[in-house]
């Protein structure tokens, strides 16, 4: 009988990624060193390379986990029966997420690449592509709403999605700057007044 190859991992990869999320979220991609990551994740560099790859690959995995776990509310919002209801739920849940107690204020996918160095251009483009994917999901939802008569026929689904994305990103930046949940909920309600209804 052949002996098992390699040593089994002695750490929980999801828990380690959650700690990486915290570091990238607080410090941004450019401000996070490998030493910061290994210290926070409780592993050494060889273990990080073996489990996650490079710093960039670790960041991508962290962002993907963040999207699945911390931003799971997006799918629930898109499933709302009306476009207005979808946007209202999304913005309200977004405010709750970016002001959650015990978590860094703001949004990993916004803050992660705000102060990236030129050599980190791939990360900036990756985050931009993730945001574009999110906008595309909303644009598709709004296109369906227009076909169903739930939004005025003259509206542009892409423009509406960009509007919602811009408001959401602004809320995240304001949260990182110290704005309270109550203040940001008022911002969300103000933004909703500019969203069309049938």
PDB file of C-alpha atoms in Angstrom:
ATOM      1  CA  UNK A   1       0.000   0.000   0.000  1.00  0.00           C
ATOM      2  CA  UNK A   2       1.461   3.337  -1.037  1.00  0.00           C
ATOM      3  CA  UNK A   3       2.107   5.938   1.597  1.00  0.00           C
ATOM      4  CA  UNK A   4      -0.007   9.133   1.297  1.00  0.00           C
ATOM      5  CA  UNK A   5       1.799  11.871  -0.626  1.00  0.00           C
ATOM      6  CA  UNK A   6       2.638  15.108   1.137  1.00  0.00           C
ATOM      7  CA  UNK A   7       1.579  16.274   4.541  1.00  0.00           C
ATOM      8  CA  UNK A   8      -2.068  17.067   5.197  1.00  0.00           C
ATOM      9  CA  UNK A   9      -2.896  20.723   5.723  1.00  0.00           C
ATOM     10  CA  UNK A  10      -2.987  21.577   9.381  1.00  0.00           C
ATOM     11  CA  UNK A  11      -5.224  24.628   9.041  1.00  0.00           C
ATOM     12  CA  UNK A  12      -8.710  25.516   7.866  1.00  0.00           C
ATOM     13  CA  UNK A  13      -8.326  27.221   4.486  1.00  0.00           C
ATOM     14  CA  UNK A  14     -11.662  29.075   4.736  1.00  0.00           C
ATOM     15  CA  UNK A  15     -10.769  30.431   8.181  1.00  0.00           C
ATOM     16  CA  UNK A  16      -7.334  31.453   6.883  1.00  0.00           C
ATOM     17  CA  UNK A  17      -8.961  33.217   3.911  1.00  0.00           C
ATOM     18  CA  UNK A  18     -11.345  35.013   6.265  1.00  0.00           C
ATOM     19  CA  UNK A  19      -8.321  36.393   8.108  1.00  0.00           C
ATOM     20  CA  UNK A  20      -6.729  37.377   4.794  1.00  0.00           C
ATOM     21  CA  UNK A  21      -9.939  39.209   3.889  1.00  0.00           C
ATOM     22  CA  UNK A  22      -9.634  41.278   7.070  1.00  0.00           C
ATOM     23  CA  UNK A  23      -6.032  42.248   6.282  1.00  0.00           C
ATOM     24  CA  UNK A  24      -6.687  43.176   2.651  1.00  0.00           C
ATOM     25  CA  UNK A  25      -9.834  45.018   3.690  1.00  0.00           C
ATOM     26  CA  UNK A  26      -8.066  47.134   6.306  1.00  0.00           C
ATOM     27  CA  UNK A  27      -4.813  47.721   4.442  1.00  0.00           C
ATOM     28  CA  UNK A  28      -5.700  47.411   0.746  1.00  0.00           C
ATOM     29  CA  UNK A  29      -3.865  45.152  -1.651  1.00  0.00           C
ATOM     30  CA  UNK A  30      -0.827  47.410  -2.030  1.00  0.00           C
ATOM     31  CA  UNK A  31      -0.516  47.994   1.709  1.00  0.00           C
ATOM     32  CA  UNK A  32      -0.527  44.297   2.574  1.00  0.00           C
ATOM     33  CA  UNK A  33       2.744  42.373   2.697  1.00  0.00           C
ATOM     34  CA  UNK A  34       3.242  38.626   2.662  1.00  0.00           C
ATOM     35  CA  UNK A  35       4.369  38.904   6.287  1.00  0.00           C
ATOM     36  CA  UNK A  36       1.087  40.651   7.159  1.00  0.00           C
ATOM     37  CA  UNK A  37      -0.813  37.799   5.544  1.00  0.00           C
ATOM     38  CA  UNK A  38       1.105  34.913   7.078  1.00  0.00           C
ATOM     39  CA  UNK A  39       0.955  36.491  10.538  1.00  0.00           C
ATOM     40  CA  UNK A  40      -2.802  37.097  10.320  1.00  0.00           C
ATOM     41  CA  UNK A  41      -3.496  33.682   8.788  1.00  0.00           C
ATOM     42  CA  UNK A  42      -1.305  31.871  11.315  1.00  0.00           C
ATOM     43  CA  UNK A  43       0.712  30.049   8.648  1.00  0.00           C
ATOM     44  CA  UNK A  44       4.194  30.249   7.177  1.00  0.00           C
ATOM     45  CA  UNK A  45       5.070  31.316   3.635  1.00  0.00           C
ATOM     46  CA  UNK A  46       5.494  27.789   2.237  1.00  0.00           C
ATOM     47  CA  UNK A  47       2.015  26.913   3.542  1.00  0.00           C
ATOM     48  CA  UNK A  48       0.535  30.054   1.995  1.00  0.00           C
ATOM     49  CA  UNK A  49       2.158  29.319  -1.364  1.00  0.00           C
ATOM     50  CA  UNK A  50       1.043  25.678  -1.256  1.00  0.00           C
ATOM     51  CA  UNK A  51      -2.563  26.441  -0.312  1.00  0.00           C
ATOM     52  CA  UNK A  52      -3.238  29.724  -2.083  1.00  0.00           C
ATOM     53  CA  UNK A  53      -0.382  30.548  -4.456  1.00  0.00           C
ATOM     54  CA  UNK A  54       1.004  34.082  -4.668  1.00  0.00           C
ATOM     55  CA  UNK A  55      -0.182  37.194  -2.843  1.00  0.00           C
ATOM     56  CA  UNK A  56      -2.254  38.104  -5.908  1.00  0.00           C
ATOM     57  CA  UNK A  57      -3.862  34.668  -6.059  1.00  0.00           C
ATOM     58  CA  UNK A  58      -4.574  34.854  -2.324  1.00  0.00           C
ATOM     59  CA  UNK A  59      -6.247  38.221  -2.882  1.00  0.00           C
ATOM     60  CA  UNK A  60      -8.392  36.859  -5.707  1.00  0.00           C
ATOM     61  CA  UNK A  61      -9.476  33.905  -3.571  1.00  0.00           C
ATOM     62  CA  UNK A  62     -10.233  36.307  -0.699  1.00  0.00           C
ATOM     63  CA  UNK A  63     -12.365  38.518  -2.955  1.00  0.00           C
ATOM     64  CA  UNK A  64     -14.236  35.473  -4.299  1.00  0.00           C
ATOM     65  CA  UNK A  65     -14.948  34.247  -0.777  1.00  0.00           C
ATOM     66  CA  UNK A  66     -15.987  37.763   0.269  1.00  0.00           C
ATOM     67  CA  UNK A  67     -18.428  37.889  -2.660  1.00  0.00           C
ATOM     68  CA  UNK A  68     -19.912  34.484  -1.742  1.00  0.00           C
ATOM     69  CA  UNK A  69     -20.193  35.096   1.998  1.00  0.00           C
ATOM     70  CA  UNK A  70     -20.255  38.820   2.793  1.00  0.00           C
ATOM     71  CA  UNK A  71     -22.119  39.842  -0.358  1.00  0.00           C
ATOM     72  CA  UNK A  72     -24.576  36.959  -0.578  1.00  0.00           C
ATOM     73  CA  UNK A  73     -27.316  39.559  -0.132  1.00  0.00           C
ATOM     74  CA  UNK A  74     -26.894  40.641  -3.777  1.00  0.00           C
ATOM     75  CA  UNK A  75     -28.601  37.499  -5.082  1.00  0.00           C
ATOM     76  CA  UNK A  76     -31.463  37.922  -2.636  1.00  0.00           C
ATOM     77  CA  UNK A  77     -31.928  41.533  -3.746  1.00  0.00           C
ATOM     78  CA  UNK A  78     -31.969  40.601  -7.427  1.00  0.00           C
ATOM     79  CA  UNK A  79     -34.706  38.059  -6.700  1.00  0.00           C
ATOM     80  CA  UNK A  80     -37.087  40.754  -5.395  1.00  0.00           C
ATOM     81  CA  UNK A  81     -40.301  40.912  -7.476  1.00  0.00           C
ATOM     82  CA  UNK A  82     -39.817  44.528  -8.630  1.00  0.00           C
ATOM     83  CA  UNK A  83     -36.774  46.423  -9.854  1.00  0.00           C
ATOM     84  CA  UNK A  84     -37.364  49.157  -7.282  1.00  0.00           C
ATOM     85  CA  UNK A  85     -37.656  46.538  -4.532  1.00  0.00           C
ATOM     86  CA  UNK A  86     -34.425  44.933  -5.734  1.00  0.00           C
ATOM     87  CA  UNK A  87     -32.521  48.212  -5.567  1.00  0.00           C
ATOM     88  CA  UNK A  88     -34.025  49.206  -2.228  1.00  0.00           C
ATOM     89  CA  UNK A  89     -33.123  45.865  -0.648  1.00  0.00           C
ATOM     90  CA  UNK A  90     -29.648  45.923  -2.203  1.00  0.00           C
ATOM     91  CA  UNK A  91     -28.822  49.420  -0.934  1.00  0.00           C
ATOM     92  CA  UNK A  92     -30.209  48.756   2.538  1.00  0.00           C
ATOM     93  CA  UNK A  93     -28.338  45.439   2.818  1.00  0.00           C
ATOM     94  CA  UNK A  94     -25.231  47.149   1.439  1.00  0.00           C
ATOM     95  CA  UNK A  95     -25.414  49.773   4.188  1.00  0.00           C
ATOM     96  CA  UNK A  96     -25.752  47.025   6.794  1.00  0.00           C
ATOM     97  CA  UNK A  97     -22.764  45.157   5.338  1.00  0.00           C
ATOM     98  CA  UNK A  98     -20.399  48.141   5.152  1.00  0.00           C
ATOM     99  CA  UNK A  99     -21.234  49.174   8.727  1.00  0.00           C
ATOM    100  CA  UNK A 100     -21.334  45.694  10.296  1.00  0.00           C
ATOM    101  CA  UNK A 101     -19.971  45.631  13.868  1.00  0.00           C
ATOM    102  CA  UNK A 102     -16.746  43.684  14.265  1.00  0.00           C
ATOM    103  CA  UNK A 103     -15.793  44.103  10.610  1.00  0.00           C
ATOM    104  CA  UNK A 104     -13.761  46.810   8.879  1.00  0.00           C
ATOM    105  CA  UNK A 105     -15.961  49.668   7.681  1.00  0.00           C
ATOM    106  CA  UNK A 106     -16.481  49.857   3.942  1.00  0.00           C
ATOM    107  CA  UNK A 107     -16.107  47.216   1.238  1.00  0.00           C
ATOM    108  CA  UNK A 108     -13.188  44.925   0.422  1.00  0.00           C
ATOM    109  CA  UNK A 109     -13.783  45.053  -3.326  1.00  0.00           C
ATOM    110  CA  UNK A 110     -13.799  48.879  -3.302  1.00  0.00           C
ATOM    111  CA  UNK A 111     -11.005  49.509  -0.800  1.00  0.00           C
ATOM    112  CA  UNK A 112      -8.820  46.633  -1.895  1.00  0.00           C
ATOM    113  CA  UNK A 113      -7.657  48.451  -5.001  1.00  0.00           C
ATOM    114  CA  UNK A 114      -8.121  52.128  -4.218  1.00  0.00           C
ATOM    115  CA  UNK A 115      -4.448  52.806  -3.550  1.00  0.00           C
ATOM    116  CA  UNK A 116      -2.738  50.256  -5.766  1.00  0.00           C
ATOM    117  CA  UNK A 117       0.736  50.809  -7.182  1.00  0.00           C
ATOM    118  CA  UNK A 118       1.342  50.685 -10.962  1.00  0.00           C
ATOM    119  CA  UNK A 119       2.753  47.161 -10.653  1.00  0.00           C
ATOM    120  CA  UNK A 120      -0.577  46.075  -9.162  1.00  0.00           C
ATOM    121  CA  UNK A 121      -2.480  46.936 -12.343  1.00  0.00           C
ATOM    122  CA  UNK A 122      -3.667  43.318 -12.772  1.00  0.00           C
ATOM    123  CA  UNK A 123      -5.396  43.519  -9.385  1.00  0.00           C
ATOM    124  CA  UNK A 124      -7.024  46.841 -10.254  1.00  0.00           C
ATOM    125  CA  UNK A 125      -8.285  45.365 -13.548  1.00  0.00           C
ATOM    126  CA  UNK A 126      -9.503  42.242 -11.741  1.00  0.00           C
ATOM    127  CA  UNK A 127     -11.540  44.328  -9.295  1.00  0.00           C
ATOM    128  CA  UNK A 128     -12.905  46.453 -12.149  1.00  0.00           C
ATOM    129  CA  UNK A 129     -13.980  43.261 -13.943  1.00  0.00           C
ATOM    130  CA  UNK A 130     -15.705  42.017 -10.779  1.00  0.00           C
ATOM    131  CA  UNK A 131     -17.592  45.306 -10.480  1.00  0.00           C
ATOM    132  CA  UNK A 132     -18.533  45.127 -14.177  1.00  0.00           C
ATOM    133  CA  UNK A 133     -19.907  41.616 -13.631  1.00  0.00           C
ATOM    134  CA  UNK A 134     -22.008  42.920 -10.758  1.00  0.00           C
ATOM    135  CA  UNK A 135     -23.318  45.770 -12.891  1.00  0.00           C
ATOM    136  CA  UNK A 136     -24.140  43.315 -15.677  1.00  0.00           C
ATOM    137  CA  UNK A 137     -26.294  41.288 -13.272  1.00  0.00           C
ATOM    138  CA  UNK A 138     -28.262  44.408 -12.360  1.00  0.00           C
ATOM    139  CA  UNK A 139     -28.484  45.533 -16.000  1.00  0.00           C
ATOM    140  CA  UNK A 140     -29.957  42.151 -16.954  1.00  0.00           C
ATOM    141  CA  UNK A 141     -32.445  42.433 -14.066  1.00  0.00           C
ATOM    142  CA  UNK A 142     -33.468  45.917 -15.202  1.00  0.00           C
ATOM    143  CA  UNK A 143     -33.805  44.794 -18.844  1.00  0.00           C
ATOM    144  CA  UNK A 144     -36.248  42.111 -17.700  1.00  0.00           C
ATOM    145  CA  UNK A 145     -38.115  44.726 -15.667  1.00  0.00           C
ATOM    146  CA  UNK A 146     -38.442  46.967 -18.742  1.00  0.00           C
ATOM    147  CA  UNK A 147     -39.786  44.067 -20.820  1.00  0.00           C
ATOM    148  CA  UNK A 148     -42.267  43.283 -18.042  1.00  0.00           C
ATOM    149  CA  UNK A 149     -43.435  46.900 -17.787  1.00  0.00           C
ATOM    150  CA  UNK A 150     -41.962  47.208 -14.286  1.00  0.00           C
ATOM    151  CA  UNK A 151     -39.661  50.028 -15.479  1.00  0.00           C
ATOM    152  CA  UNK A 152     -40.389  52.728 -18.081  1.00  0.00           C
ATOM    153  CA  UNK A 153     -39.636  51.610 -21.646  1.00  0.00           C
ATOM    154  CA  UNK A 154     -37.255  54.509 -22.300  1.00  0.00           C
ATOM    155  CA  UNK A 155     -34.844  53.598 -19.487  1.00  0.00           C
ATOM    156  CA  UNK A 156     -31.355  52.259 -20.229  1.00  0.00           C
ATOM    157  CA  UNK A 157     -30.607  49.138 -18.123  1.00  0.00           C
ATOM    158  CA  UNK A 158     -26.841  49.761 -18.240  1.00  0.00           C
ATOM    159  CA  UNK A 159     -27.193  53.361 -17.071  1.00  0.00           C
ATOM    160  CA  UNK A 160     -29.461  52.276 -14.209  1.00  0.00           C
ATOM    161  CA  UNK A 161     -26.972  49.574 -13.180  1.00  0.00           C
ATOM    162  CA  UNK A 162     -24.115  52.119 -13.234  1.00  0.00           C
ATOM    163  CA  UNK A 163     -26.209  54.453 -11.086  1.00  0.00           C
ATOM    164  CA  UNK A 164     -26.835  51.748  -8.482  1.00  0.00           C
ATOM    165  CA  UNK A 165     -23.185  50.660  -8.554  1.00  0.00           C
ATOM    166  CA  UNK A 166     -21.964  54.238  -8.101  1.00  0.00           C
ATOM    167  CA  UNK A 167     -24.288  54.860  -5.161  1.00  0.00           C
ATOM    168  CA  UNK A 168     -23.195  51.571  -3.568  1.00  0.00           C
ATOM    169  CA  UNK A 169     -19.483  52.366  -3.989  1.00  0.00           C
ATOM    170  CA  UNK A 170     -20.034  55.847  -2.580  1.00  0.00           C
ATOM    171  CA  UNK A 171     -21.785  54.377   0.440  1.00  0.00           C
ATOM    172  CA  UNK A 172     -18.808  52.071   1.015  1.00  0.00           C
ATOM    173  CA  UNK A 173     -16.317  54.949   0.796  1.00  0.00           C
ATOM    174  CA  UNK A 174     -18.422  57.062   3.166  1.00  0.00           C
ATOM    175  CA  UNK A 175     -18.624  54.158   5.629  1.00  0.00           C
ATOM    176  CA  UNK A 176     -14.844  53.761   5.546  1.00  0.00           C
ATOM    177  CA  UNK A 177     -14.618  57.485   6.295  1.00  0.00           C
ATOM    178  CA  UNK A 178     -16.747  57.136   9.428  1.00  0.00           C
ATOM    179  CA  UNK A 179     -20.320  57.743   8.263  1.00  0.00           C
ATOM    180  CA  UNK A 180     -22.870  56.012  10.486  1.00  0.00           C
ATOM    181  CA  UNK A 181     -25.403  53.399   9.446  1.00  0.00           C
ATOM    182  CA  UNK A 182     -28.243  55.862  10.069  1.00  0.00           C
ATOM    183  CA  UNK A 183     -26.620  58.510   7.858  1.00  0.00           C
ATOM    184  CA  UNK A 184     -26.025  56.017   5.072  1.00  0.00           C
ATOM    185  CA  UNK A 185     -29.576  54.680   5.209  1.00  0.00           C
ATOM    186  CA  UNK A 186     -30.737  58.259   4.627  1.00  0.00           C
ATOM    187  CA  UNK A 187     -28.365  58.455   1.654  1.00  0.00           C
ATOM    188  CA  UNK A 188     -29.831  55.215   0.285  1.00  0.00           C
ATOM    189  CA  UNK A 189     -33.353  56.560   0.611  1.00  0.00           C
ATOM    190  CA  UNK A 190     -32.347  59.805  -1.095  1.00  0.00           C
ATOM    191  CA  UNK A 191     -30.755  57.820  -3.952  1.00  0.00           C
ATOM    192  CA  UNK A 192     -33.902  55.713  -4.310  1.00  0.00           C
ATOM    193  CA  UNK A 193     -35.883  58.872  -5.094  1.00  0.00           C
ATOM    194  CA  UNK A 194     -33.863  59.080  -8.313  1.00  0.00           C
ATOM    195  CA  UNK A 195     -34.643  55.512  -9.330  1.00  0.00           C
ATOM    196  CA  UNK A 196     -37.509  55.233 -11.855  1.00  0.00           C
ATOM    197  CA  UNK A 197     -40.764  53.470 -11.284  1.00  0.00           C
ATOM    198  CA  UNK A 198     -43.322  52.396 -13.875  1.00  0.00           C
TER     199      UNK A 198
END
